[in-house]
Amino acid sequence: MRRSAAVLFHGELEAPVELTVAQLRELPSHSVRVGFDCLGSGRQEHSFEGPRLWDVLRSTGPQVDLTGRKQRLRHLLTVTGADGHLAVVSWAEIDPDFGGQSILLATSIDGTPLDGPGPQLVVPADACGARYISGITAVWLGAVTCPVGGAAAGEVAVGG
């Protein structure tokens, strides 16, 4: 039997962790039917099922102080697909204290399990399908700091 695809969660976590699609399926699941425009294929409509990115991230032990609010806003996630496609999701998009979007790591599309190819990032609020990353291989969590102040240990400086 073929092994379920796995996603590496790394960055500001207690420790890097790899979760298979089967393990993602063990988390609380949500369903969403979405429509989005795909540059190469035109209008797409699909049903997705899987855990919310927020729930998955919380299960991996993020090293983010959840008691305050402003310091959370400097955190970003990069989601990488098997084809090298990368998208950024801000902490504020998924945090219930802010945007609280139900962004999914889908484990099935239109009822078809994604165990072989890997989960898909689903951003229901996006009209464009560019952040619908297929075959996710990695999710990185990190903080951004002001380039003028310099980067602290473990932070990424974003400059102009």
PDB file of N, CA, C and O in Angstrom, residues 70-145:
ATOM      1  N   LYS A  70      -0.699  42.138  19.368  1.00  0.00           N
ATOM      2  CA  LYS A  70       0.113  42.809  18.346  1.00  0.00           C
ATOM      3  C   LYS A  70       1.304  41.983  17.893  1.00  0.00           C
ATOM      4  O   LYS A  70       1.639  41.979  16.716  1.00  0.00           O
ATOM      5  N   GLN A  71       1.974  41.264  18.798  1.00  0.00           N
ATOM      6  CA  GLN A  71       3.149  40.482  18.405  1.00  0.00           C
ATOM      7  C   GLN A  71       2.783  39.336  17.474  1.00  0.00           C
ATOM      8  O   GLN A  71       3.609  38.878  16.692  1.00  0.00           O
ATOM      9  N   ARG A  72       1.545  38.872  17.508  1.00  0.00           N
ATOM     10  CA  ARG A  72       1.125  37.802  16.600  1.00  0.00           C
ATOM     11  C   ARG A  72       1.065  38.292  15.155  1.00  0.00           C
ATOM     12  O   ARG A  72       1.241  37.513  14.223  1.00  0.00           O
ATOM     13  N   LEU A  73       0.806  39.569  14.972  1.00  0.00           N
ATOM     14  CA  LEU A  73       0.584  40.108  13.636  1.00  0.00           C
ATOM     15  C   LEU A  73       1.835  40.114  12.771  1.00  0.00           C
ATOM     16  O   LEU A  73       1.754  40.293  11.572  1.00  0.00           O
ATOM     17  N   ARG A  74       3.013  39.930  13.356  1.00  0.00           N
ATOM     18  CA  ARG A  74       4.248  39.917  12.567  1.00  0.00           C
ATOM     19  C   ARG A  74       4.601  38.532  12.054  1.00  0.00           C
ATOM     20  O   ARG A  74       5.633  38.344  11.427  1.00  0.00           O
ATOM     21  N   HIS A  75       3.743  37.550  12.294  1.00  0.00           N
ATOM     22  CA  HIS A  75       4.031  36.180  11.861  1.00  0.00           C
ATOM     23  C   HIS A  75       3.384  35.867  10.516  1.00  0.00           C
ATOM     24  O   HIS A  75       2.257  36.270  10.240  1.00  0.00           O
ATOM     25  N   LEU A  76       4.133  35.136   9.721  1.00  0.00           N
ATOM     26  CA  LEU A  76       3.683  34.701   8.403  1.00  0.00           C
ATOM     27  C   LEU A  76       3.881  33.206   8.278  1.00  0.00           C
ATOM     28  O   LEU A  76       4.720  32.615   8.958  1.00  0.00           O
ATOM     29  N   LEU A  77       3.132  32.622   7.362  1.00  0.00           N
ATOM     30  CA  LEU A  77       3.322  31.222   7.009  1.00  0.00           C
ATOM     31  C   LEU A  77       3.600  31.169   5.519  1.00  0.00           C
ATOM     32  O   LEU A  77       2.952  31.868   4.731  1.00  0.00           O
ATOM     33  N   THR A  78       4.571  30.358   5.142  1.00  0.00           N
ATOM     34  CA  THR A  78       4.763  30.086   3.728  1.00  0.00           C
ATOM     35  C   THR A  78       4.329  28.641   3.504  1.00  0.00           C
ATOM     36  O   THR A  78       4.666  27.749   4.280  1.00  0.00           O
ATOM     37  N   VAL A  79       3.562  28.450   2.470  1.00  0.00           N
ATOM     38  CA  VAL A  79       3.049  27.127   2.111  1.00  0.00           C
ATOM     39  C   VAL A  79       3.652  26.776   0.761  1.00  0.00           C
ATOM     40  O   VAL A  79       3.501  27.516  -0.202  1.00  0.00           O
ATOM     41  N   THR A  80       4.358  25.636   0.723  1.00  0.00           N
ATOM     42  CA  THR A  80       5.081  25.240  -0.487  1.00  0.00           C
ATOM     43  C   THR A  80       4.495  23.956  -1.055  1.00  0.00           C
ATOM     44  O   THR A  80       4.238  22.999  -0.317  1.00  0.00           O
ATOM     45  N   GLY A  81       4.307  23.941  -2.370  1.00  0.00           N
ATOM     46  CA  GLY A  81       3.800  22.759  -3.053  1.00  0.00           C
ATOM     47  C   GLY A  81       4.928  21.959  -3.677  1.00  0.00           C
ATOM     48  O   GLY A  81       6.060  22.438  -3.811  1.00  0.00           O
ATOM     49  N   ALA A  82       4.619  20.752  -4.078  1.00  0.00           N
ATOM     50  CA  ALA A  82       5.604  19.848  -4.679  1.00  0.00           C
ATOM     51  C   ALA A  82       6.206  20.439  -5.956  1.00  0.00           C
ATOM     52  O   ALA A  82       7.341  20.134  -6.305  1.00  0.00           O
ATOM     53  N   ASP A  83       5.455  21.312  -6.633  1.00  0.00           N
ATOM     54  CA  ASP A  83       5.948  21.921  -7.869  1.00  0.00           C
ATOM     55  C   ASP A  83       6.761  23.191  -7.611  1.00  0.00           C
ATOM     56  O   ASP A  83       7.159  23.877  -8.541  1.00  0.00           O
ATOM     57  N   GLY A  84       6.997  23.523  -6.327  1.00  0.00           N
ATOM     58  CA  GLY A  84       7.762  24.711  -5.984  1.00  0.00           C
ATOM     59  C   GLY A  84       6.922  25.962  -5.820  1.00  0.00           C
ATOM     60  O   GLY A  84       7.423  26.999  -5.398  1.00  0.00           O
ATOM     61  N   HIS A  85       5.633  25.872  -6.157  1.00  0.00           N
ATOM     62  CA  HIS A  85       4.729  27.013  -5.985  1.00  0.00           C
ATOM     63  C   HIS A  85       4.666  27.342  -4.496  1.00  0.00           C
ATOM     64  O   HIS A  85       4.525  26.471  -3.658  1.00  0.00           O
ATOM     65  N   LEU A  86       4.782  28.622  -4.170  1.00  0.00           N
ATOM     66  CA  LEU A  86       4.807  29.065  -2.787  1.00  0.00           C
ATOM     67  C   LEU A  86       3.818  30.204  -2.608  1.00  0.00           C
ATOM     68  O   LEU A  86       3.702  31.074  -3.470  1.00  0.00           O
ATOM     69  N   ALA A  87       3.101  30.182  -1.492  1.00  0.00           N
ATOM     70  CA  ALA A  87       2.179  31.263  -1.166  1.00  0.00           C
ATOM     71  C   ALA A  87       2.353  31.634   0.302  1.00  0.00           C
ATOM     72  O   ALA A  87       2.756  30.810   1.120  1.00  0.00           O
ATOM     73  N   VAL A  88       2.045  32.885   0.607  1.00  0.00           N
ATOM     74  CA  VAL A  88       2.147  33.389   1.964  1.00  0.00           C
ATOM     75  C   VAL A  88       0.752  33.591   2.531  1.00  0.00           C
ATOM     76  O   VAL A  88      -0.148  34.086   1.846  1.00  0.00           O
ATOM     77  N   VAL A  89       0.598  33.203   3.789  1.00  0.00           N
ATOM     78  CA  VAL A  89      -0.637  33.417   4.544  1.00  0.00           C
ATOM     79  C   VAL A  89      -0.219  34.144   5.813  1.00  0.00           C
ATOM     80  O   VAL A  89       0.722  33.719   6.490  1.00  0.00           O
ATOM     81  N   SER A  90      -0.893  35.229   6.138  1.00  0.00           N
ATOM     82  CA  SER A  90      -0.544  35.938   7.368  1.00  0.00           C
ATOM     83  C   SER A  90      -1.235  35.277   8.555  1.00  0.00           C
ATOM     84  O   SER A  90      -2.306  34.681   8.422  1.00  0.00           O
ATOM     85  N   TRP A  91      -0.587  35.382   9.698  1.00  0.00           N
ATOM     86  CA  TRP A  91      -1.169  34.853  10.938  1.00  0.00           C
ATOM     87  C   TRP A  91      -2.551  35.463  11.154  1.00  0.00           C
ATOM     88  O   TRP A  91      -3.493  34.784  11.541  1.00  0.00           O
ATOM     89  N   ALA A  92      -2.678  36.769  10.899  1.00  0.00           N
ATOM     90  CA  ALA A  92      -3.940  37.469  11.128  1.00  0.00           C
ATOM     91  C   ALA A  92      -5.083  36.907  10.277  1.00  0.00           C
ATOM     92  O   ALA A  92      -6.244  36.981  10.681  1.00  0.00           O
ATOM     93  N   GLU A  93      -4.792  36.331   9.126  1.00  0.00           N
ATOM     94  CA  GLU A  93      -5.851  35.763   8.290  1.00  0.00           C
ATOM     95  C   GLU A  93      -6.525  34.572   8.966  1.00  0.00           C
ATOM     96  O   GLU A  93      -7.717  34.359   8.806  1.00  0.00           O
ATOM     97  N   ILE A  94      -5.742  33.773   9.706  1.00  0.00           N
ATOM     98  CA  ILE A  94      -6.281  32.538  10.269  1.00  0.00           C
ATOM     99  C   ILE A  94      -6.612  32.634  11.755  1.00  0.00           C
ATOM    100  O   ILE A  94      -7.380  31.827  12.266  1.00  0.00           O
ATOM    101  N   ASP A  95      -6.057  33.616  12.466  1.00  0.00           N
ATOM    102  CA  ASP A  95      -6.269  33.774  13.905  1.00  0.00           C
ATOM    103  C   ASP A  95      -7.704  34.241  14.161  1.00  0.00           C
ATOM    104  O   ASP A  95      -8.130  35.257  13.610  1.00  0.00           O
ATOM    105  N   PRO A  96      -8.455  33.521  15.019  1.00  0.00           N
ATOM    106  CA  PRO A  96      -9.838  33.916  15.304  1.00  0.00           C
ATOM    107  C   PRO A  96      -9.983  35.311  15.912  1.00  0.00           C
ATOM    108  O   PRO A  96     -11.047  35.913  15.801  1.00  0.00           O
ATOM    109  N   ASP A  97      -8.934  35.855  16.536  1.00  0.00           N
ATOM    110  CA  ASP A  97      -9.001  37.213  17.076  1.00  0.00           C
ATOM    111  C   ASP A  97      -8.918  38.272  15.986  1.00  0.00           C
ATOM    112  O   ASP A  97      -9.135  39.451  16.249  1.00  0.00           O
ATOM    113  N   PHE A  98      -8.579  37.881  14.773  1.00  0.00           N
ATOM    114  CA  PHE A  98      -8.439  38.818  13.667  1.00  0.00           C
ATOM    115  C   PHE A  98      -9.352  38.380  12.520  1.00  0.00           C
ATOM    116  O   PHE A  98     -10.557  38.418  12.643  1.00  0.00           O
ATOM    117  N   GLY A  99      -8.791  37.921  11.396  1.00  0.00           N
ATOM    118  CA  GLY A  99      -9.601  37.526  10.244  1.00  0.00           C
ATOM    119  C   GLY A  99     -10.388  36.248  10.462  1.00  0.00           C
ATOM    120  O   GLY A  99     -11.504  36.099   9.979  1.00  0.00           O
ATOM    121  N   GLY A 100      -9.779  35.305  11.163  1.00  0.00           N
ATOM    122  CA  GLY A 100     -10.455  34.045  11.475  1.00  0.00           C
ATOM    123  C   GLY A 100     -10.946  33.265  10.267  1.00  0.00           C
ATOM    124  O   GLY A 100     -11.932  32.549  10.354  1.00  0.00           O
ATOM    125  N   GLN A 101     -10.256  33.389   9.135  1.00  0.00           N
ATOM    126  CA  GLN A 101     -10.700  32.679   7.929  1.00  0.00           C
ATOM    127  C   GLN A 101     -10.542  31.165   8.092  1.00  0.00           C
ATOM    128  O   GLN A 101      -9.590  30.698   8.702  1.00  0.00           O
ATOM    129  N   SER A 102     -11.461  30.443   7.530  1.00  0.00           N
ATOM    130  CA  SER A 102     -11.393  28.980   7.538  1.00  0.00           C
ATOM    131  C   SER A 102     -10.588  28.500   6.339  1.00  0.00           C
ATOM    132  O   SER A 102     -11.109  27.874   5.415  1.00  0.00           O
ATOM    133  N   ILE A 103      -9.294  28.809   6.363  1.00  0.00           N
ATOM    134  CA  ILE A 103      -8.379  28.343   5.322  1.00  0.00           C
ATOM    135  C   ILE A 103      -8.081  26.885   5.627  1.00  0.00           C
ATOM    136  O   ILE A 103      -7.741  26.536   6.754  1.00  0.00           O
ATOM    137  N   LEU A 104      -8.246  26.022   4.637  1.00  0.00           N
ATOM    138  CA  LEU A 104      -8.111  24.584   4.852  1.00  0.00           C
ATOM    139  C   LEU A 104      -6.814  24.017   4.296  1.00  0.00           C
ATOM    140  O   LEU A 104      -6.260  24.535   3.323  1.00  0.00           O
ATOM    141  N   LEU A 105      -6.393  22.927   4.905  1.00  0.00           N
ATOM    142  CA  LEU A 105      -5.423  22.020   4.298  1.00  0.00           C
ATOM    143  C   LEU A 105      -6.280  20.834   3.879  1.00  0.00           C
ATOM    144  O   LEU A 105      -6.498  19.897   4.647  1.00  0.00           O
ATOM    145  N   ALA A 106      -6.814  20.913   2.687  1.00  0.00           N
ATOM    146  CA  ALA A 106      -7.791  19.925   2.223  1.00  0.00           C
ATOM    147  C   ALA A 106      -7.159  18.554   2.055  1.00  0.00           C
ATOM    148  O   ALA A 106      -6.081  18.418   1.473  1.00  0.00           O
ATOM    149  N   THR A 107      -7.866  17.553   2.556  1.00  0.00           N
ATOM    150  CA  THR A 107      -7.428  16.166   2.414  1.00  0.00           C
ATOM    151  C   THR A 107      -8.237  15.436   1.347  1.00  0.00           C
ATOM    152  O   THR A 107      -7.933  14.297   1.018  1.00  0.00           O
ATOM    153  N   SER A 108      -9.262  16.128   0.809  1.00  0.00           N
ATOM    154  CA  SER A 108     -10.000  15.575  -0.329  1.00  0.00           C
ATOM    155  C   SER A 108     -10.576  16.710  -1.164  1.00  0.00           C
ATOM    156  O   SER A 108     -10.837  17.798  -0.664  1.00  0.00           O
ATOM    157  N   ILE A 109     -10.715  16.436  -2.462  1.00  0.00           N
ATOM    158  CA  ILE A 109     -11.325  17.379  -3.400  1.00  0.00           C
ATOM    159  C   ILE A 109     -12.429  16.636  -4.139  1.00  0.00           C
ATOM    160  O   ILE A 109     -12.199  15.550  -4.686  1.00  0.00           O
ATOM    161  N   ASP A 110     -13.621  17.196  -4.107  1.00  0.00           N
ATOM    162  CA  ASP A 110     -14.781  16.583  -4.762  1.00  0.00           C
ATOM    163  C   ASP A 110     -14.933  15.119  -4.364  1.00  0.00           C
ATOM    164  O   ASP A 110     -15.272  14.267  -5.189  1.00  0.00           O
ATOM    165  N   GLY A 111     -14.649  14.818  -3.090  1.00  0.00           N
ATOM    166  CA  GLY A 111     -14.786  13.464  -2.562  1.00  0.00           C
ATOM    167  C   GLY A 111     -13.619  12.535  -2.841  1.00  0.00           C
ATOM    168  O   GLY A 111     -13.594  11.403  -2.367  1.00  0.00           O
ATOM    169  N   THR A 112     -12.632  12.998  -3.598  1.00  0.00           N
ATOM    170  CA  THR A 112     -11.461  12.174  -3.912  1.00  0.00           C
ATOM    171  C   THR A 112     -10.356  12.452  -2.900  1.00  0.00           C
ATOM    172  O   THR A 112      -9.904  13.595  -2.778  1.00  0.00           O
ATOM    173  N   PRO A 113      -9.893  11.431  -2.166  1.00  0.00           N
ATOM    174  CA  PRO A 113      -8.829  11.627  -1.188  1.00  0.00           C
ATOM    175  C   PRO A 113      -7.530  12.100  -1.842  1.00  0.00           C
ATOM    176  O   PRO A 113      -7.223  11.722  -2.968  1.00  0.00           O
ATOM    177  N   LEU A 114      -6.785  12.922  -1.118  1.00  0.00           N
ATOM    178  CA  LEU A 114      -5.526  13.462  -1.624  1.00  0.00           C
ATOM    179  C   LEU A 114      -4.325  12.810  -0.943  1.00  0.00           C
ATOM    180  O   LEU A 114      -3.259  13.415  -0.847  1.00  0.00           O
ATOM    181  N   ASP A 115      -4.472  11.565  -0.509  1.00  0.00           N
ATOM    182  CA  ASP A 115      -3.386  10.868   0.175  1.00  0.00           C
ATOM    183  C   ASP A 115      -2.132  10.774  -0.683  1.00  0.00           C
ATOM    184  O   ASP A 115      -1.024  10.943  -0.186  1.00  0.00           O
ATOM    185  N   GLY A 116      -2.273  10.490  -1.956  1.00  0.00           N
ATOM    186  CA  GLY A 116      -1.119  10.353  -2.847  1.00  0.00           C
ATOM    187  C   GLY A 116      -0.466  11.678  -3.177  1.00  0.00           C
ATOM    188  O   GLY A 116       0.720  11.883  -2.895  1.00  0.00           O
ATOM    189  N   PRO A 117      -1.202  12.627  -3.752  1.00  0.00           N
ATOM    190  CA  PRO A 117      -0.572  13.887  -4.153  1.00  0.00           C
ATOM    191  C   PRO A 117      -0.270  14.830  -2.997  1.00  0.00           C
ATOM    192  O   PRO A 117       0.572  15.706  -3.115  1.00  0.00           O
ATOM    193  N   GLY A 118      -0.962  14.681  -1.875  1.00  0.00           N
ATOM    194  CA  GLY A 118      -0.774  15.577  -0.736  1.00  0.00           C
ATOM    195  C   GLY A 118      -1.900  16.582  -0.630  1.00  0.00           C
ATOM    196  O   GLY A 118      -2.671  16.770  -1.571  1.00  0.00           O
ATOM    197  N   PRO A 119      -1.999  17.231   0.537  1.00  0.00           N
ATOM    198  CA  PRO A 119      -3.114  18.154   0.765  1.00  0.00           C
ATOM    199  C   PRO A 119      -3.014  19.397  -0.115  1.00  0.00           C
ATOM    200  O   PRO A 119      -1.977  19.669  -0.716  1.00  0.00           O
ATOM    201  N   GLN A 120      -4.118  20.108  -0.171  1.00  0.00           N
ATOM    202  CA  GLN A 120      -4.191  21.331  -0.963  1.00  0.00           C
ATOM    203  C   GLN A 120      -4.587  22.484  -0.065  1.00  0.00           C
ATOM    204  O   GLN A 120      -5.488  22.351   0.767  1.00  0.00           O
ATOM    205  N   LEU A 121      -3.919  23.620  -0.226  1.00  0.00           N
ATOM    206  CA  LEU A 121      -4.300  24.836   0.479  1.00  0.00           C
ATOM    207  C   LEU A 121      -5.556  25.383  -0.183  1.00  0.00           C
ATOM    208  O   LEU A 121      -5.608  25.511  -1.410  1.00  0.00           O
ATOM    209  N   VAL A 122      -6.564  25.690   0.635  1.00  0.00           N
ATOM    210  CA  VAL A 122      -7.829  26.223   0.127  1.00  0.00           C
ATOM    211  C   VAL A 122      -8.120  27.518   0.872  1.00  0.00           C
ATOM    212  O   VAL A 122      -8.260  27.519   2.095  1.00  0.00           O
ATOM    213  N   VAL A 123      -8.193  28.617   0.120  1.00  0.00           N
ATOM    214  CA  VAL A 123      -8.430  29.941   0.690  1.00  0.00           C
ATOM    215  C   VAL A 123      -9.774  30.428   0.153  1.00  0.00           C
ATOM    216  O   VAL A 123      -9.824  31.106  -0.877  1.00  0.00           O
ATOM    217  N   PRO A 124     -10.880  30.063   0.822  1.00  0.00           N
ATOM    218  CA  PRO A 124     -12.213  30.350   0.293  1.00  0.00           C
ATOM    219  C   PRO A 124     -12.478  31.817  -0.039  1.00  0.00           C
ATOM    220  O   PRO A 124     -13.261  32.101  -0.943  1.00  0.00           O
ATOM    221  N   ALA A 125     -11.842  32.749   0.649  1.00  0.00           N
ATOM    222  CA  ALA A 125     -12.093  34.170   0.394  1.00  0.00           C
ATOM    223  C   ALA A 125     -11.400  34.680  -0.863  1.00  0.00           C
ATOM    224  O   ALA A 125     -11.716  35.764  -1.342  1.00  0.00           O
ATOM    225  N   ASP A 126     -10.456  33.912  -1.413  1.00  0.00           N
ATOM    226  CA  ASP A 126      -9.729  34.351  -2.607  1.00  0.00           C
ATOM    227  C   ASP A 126     -10.561  34.110  -3.873  1.00  0.00           C
ATOM    228  O   ASP A 126     -10.990  32.987  -4.127  1.00  0.00           O
ATOM    229  N   ALA A 127     -10.751  35.155  -4.658  1.00  0.00           N
ATOM    230  CA  ALA A 127     -11.450  35.020  -5.937  1.00  0.00           C
ATOM    231  C   ALA A 127     -10.540  34.402  -6.992  1.00  0.00           C
ATOM    232  O   ALA A 127     -10.992  33.750  -7.927  1.00  0.00           O
ATOM    233  N   CYS A 128      -9.238  34.611  -6.824  1.00  0.00           N
ATOM    234  CA  CYS A 128      -8.228  34.069  -7.718  1.00  0.00           C
ATOM    235  C   CYS A 128      -7.675  32.790  -7.096  1.00  0.00           C
ATOM    236  O   CYS A 128      -7.490  32.719  -5.884  1.00  0.00           O
ATOM    237  N   GLY A 129      -7.397  31.785  -7.883  1.00  0.00           N
ATOM    238  CA  GLY A 129      -6.927  30.509  -7.366  1.00  0.00           C
ATOM    239  C   GLY A 129      -5.431  30.399  -7.166  1.00  0.00           C
ATOM    240  O   GLY A 129      -4.920  29.307  -6.937  1.00  0.00           O
ATOM    241  N   ALA A 130      -4.696  31.498  -7.208  1.00  0.00           N
ATOM    242  CA  ALA A 130      -3.238  31.440  -7.130  1.00  0.00           C
ATOM    243  C   ALA A 130      -2.719  30.868  -5.815  1.00  0.00           C
ATOM    244  O   ALA A 130      -1.637  30.297  -5.784  1.00  0.00           O
ATOM    245  N   ARG A 131      -3.476  31.029  -4.720  1.00  0.00           N
ATOM    246  CA  ARG A 131      -3.004  30.471  -3.442  1.00  0.00           C
ATOM    247  C   ARG A 131      -3.563  29.079  -3.177  1.00  0.00           C
ATOM    248  O   ARG A 131      -3.339  28.520  -2.110  1.00  0.00           O
ATOM    249  N   TYR A 132      -4.239  28.496  -4.132  1.00  0.00           N
ATOM    250  CA  TYR A 132      -4.725  27.119  -3.975  1.00  0.00           C
ATOM    251  C   TYR A 132      -3.565  26.179  -4.314  1.00  0.00           C
ATOM    252  O   TYR A 132      -3.494  25.627  -5.401  1.00  0.00           O
ATOM    253  N   ILE A 133      -2.644  26.032  -3.384  1.00  0.00           N
ATOM    254  CA  ILE A 133      -1.427  25.243  -3.581  1.00  0.00           C
ATOM    255  C   ILE A 133      -1.761  23.756  -3.514  1.00  0.00           C
ATOM    256  O   ILE A 133      -2.314  23.279  -2.522  1.00  0.00           O
ATOM    257  N   SER A 134      -1.426  23.008  -4.547  1.00  0.00           N
ATOM    258  CA  SER A 134      -1.648  21.558  -4.577  1.00  0.00           C
ATOM    259  C   SER A 134      -0.398  20.831  -4.128  1.00  0.00           C
ATOM    260  O   SER A 134       0.717  21.317  -4.306  1.00  0.00           O
ATOM    261  N   GLY A 135      -0.598  19.644  -3.577  1.00  0.00           N
ATOM    262  CA  GLY A 135       0.535  18.806  -3.190  1.00  0.00           C
ATOM    263  C   GLY A 135       1.457  19.490  -2.203  1.00  0.00           C
ATOM    264  O   GLY A 135       2.678  19.518  -2.390  1.00  0.00           O
ATOM    265  N   ILE A 136       0.890  20.044  -1.132  1.00  0.00           N
ATOM    266  CA  ILE A 136       1.691  20.773  -0.143  1.00  0.00           C
ATOM    267  C   ILE A 136       2.756  19.852   0.441  1.00  0.00           C
ATOM    268  O   ILE A 136       2.475  18.730   0.853  1.00  0.00           O
ATOM    269  N   THR A 137       3.990  20.353   0.466  1.00  0.00           N
ATOM    270  CA  THR A 137       5.111  19.595   1.037  1.00  0.00           C
ATOM    271  C   THR A 137       5.634  20.221   2.318  1.00  0.00           C
ATOM    272  O   THR A 137       6.240  19.533   3.138  1.00  0.00           O
ATOM    273  N   ALA A 138       5.439  21.548   2.496  1.00  0.00           N
ATOM    274  CA  ALA A 138       5.984  22.214   3.681  1.00  0.00           C
ATOM    275  C   ALA A 138       5.166  23.441   4.043  1.00  0.00           C
ATOM    276  O   ALA A 138       4.609  24.119   3.175  1.00  0.00           O
ATOM    277  N   VAL A 139       5.125  23.701   5.354  1.00  0.00           N
ATOM    278  CA  VAL A 139       4.537  24.927   5.895  1.00  0.00           C
ATOM    279  C   VAL A 139       5.553  25.476   6.893  1.00  0.00           C
ATOM    280  O   VAL A 139       5.950  24.776   7.824  1.00  0.00           O
ATOM    281  N   TRP A 140       5.995  26.707   6.675  1.00  0.00           N
ATOM    282  CA  TRP A 140       6.972  27.359   7.545  1.00  0.00           C
ATOM    283  C   TRP A 140       6.291  28.500   8.279  1.00  0.00           C
ATOM    284  O   TRP A 140       5.525  29.259   7.682  1.00  0.00           O
ATOM    285  N   LEU A 141       6.575  28.641   9.566  1.00  0.00           N
ATOM    286  CA  LEU A 141       6.068  29.735  10.382  1.00  0.00           C
ATOM    287  C   LEU A 141       7.245  30.580  10.838  1.00  0.00           C
ATOM    288  O   LEU A 141       8.231  30.047  11.363  1.00  0.00           O
ATOM    289  N   GLY A 142       7.161  31.887  10.635  1.00  0.00           N
ATOM    290  CA  GLY A 142       8.222  32.780  11.069  1.00  0.00           C
ATOM    291  C   GLY A 142       7.719  34.189  11.268  1.00  0.00           C
ATOM    292  O   GLY A 142       6.602  34.525  10.877  1.00  0.00           O
ATOM    293  N   ALA A 143       8.562  35.014  11.889  1.00  0.00           N
ATOM    294  CA  ALA A 143       8.212  36.398  12.169  1.00  0.00           C
ATOM    295  C   ALA A 143       8.974  37.327  11.239  1.00  0.00           C
ATOM    296  O   ALA A 143      10.077  37.022  10.803  1.00  0.00           O
ATOM    297  N   VAL A 144       8.380  38.462  10.969  1.00  0.00           N
ATOM    298  CA  VAL A 144       8.990  39.498  10.156  1.00  0.00           C
ATOM    299  C   VAL A 144       9.244  40.686  11.074  1.00  0.00           C
ATOM    300  O   VAL A 144       8.446  40.983  11.953  1.00  0.00           O
ATOM    301  N   THR A 145      10.346  41.364  10.863  1.00  0.00           N
ATOM    302  CA  THR A 145      10.669  42.545  11.648  1.00  0.00           C
ATOM    303  C   THR A 145      10.944  43.706  10.710  1.00  0.00           C
ATOM    304  O   THR A 145      11.221  43.504   9.534  1.00  0.00           O
TER     305      THR A 145
END
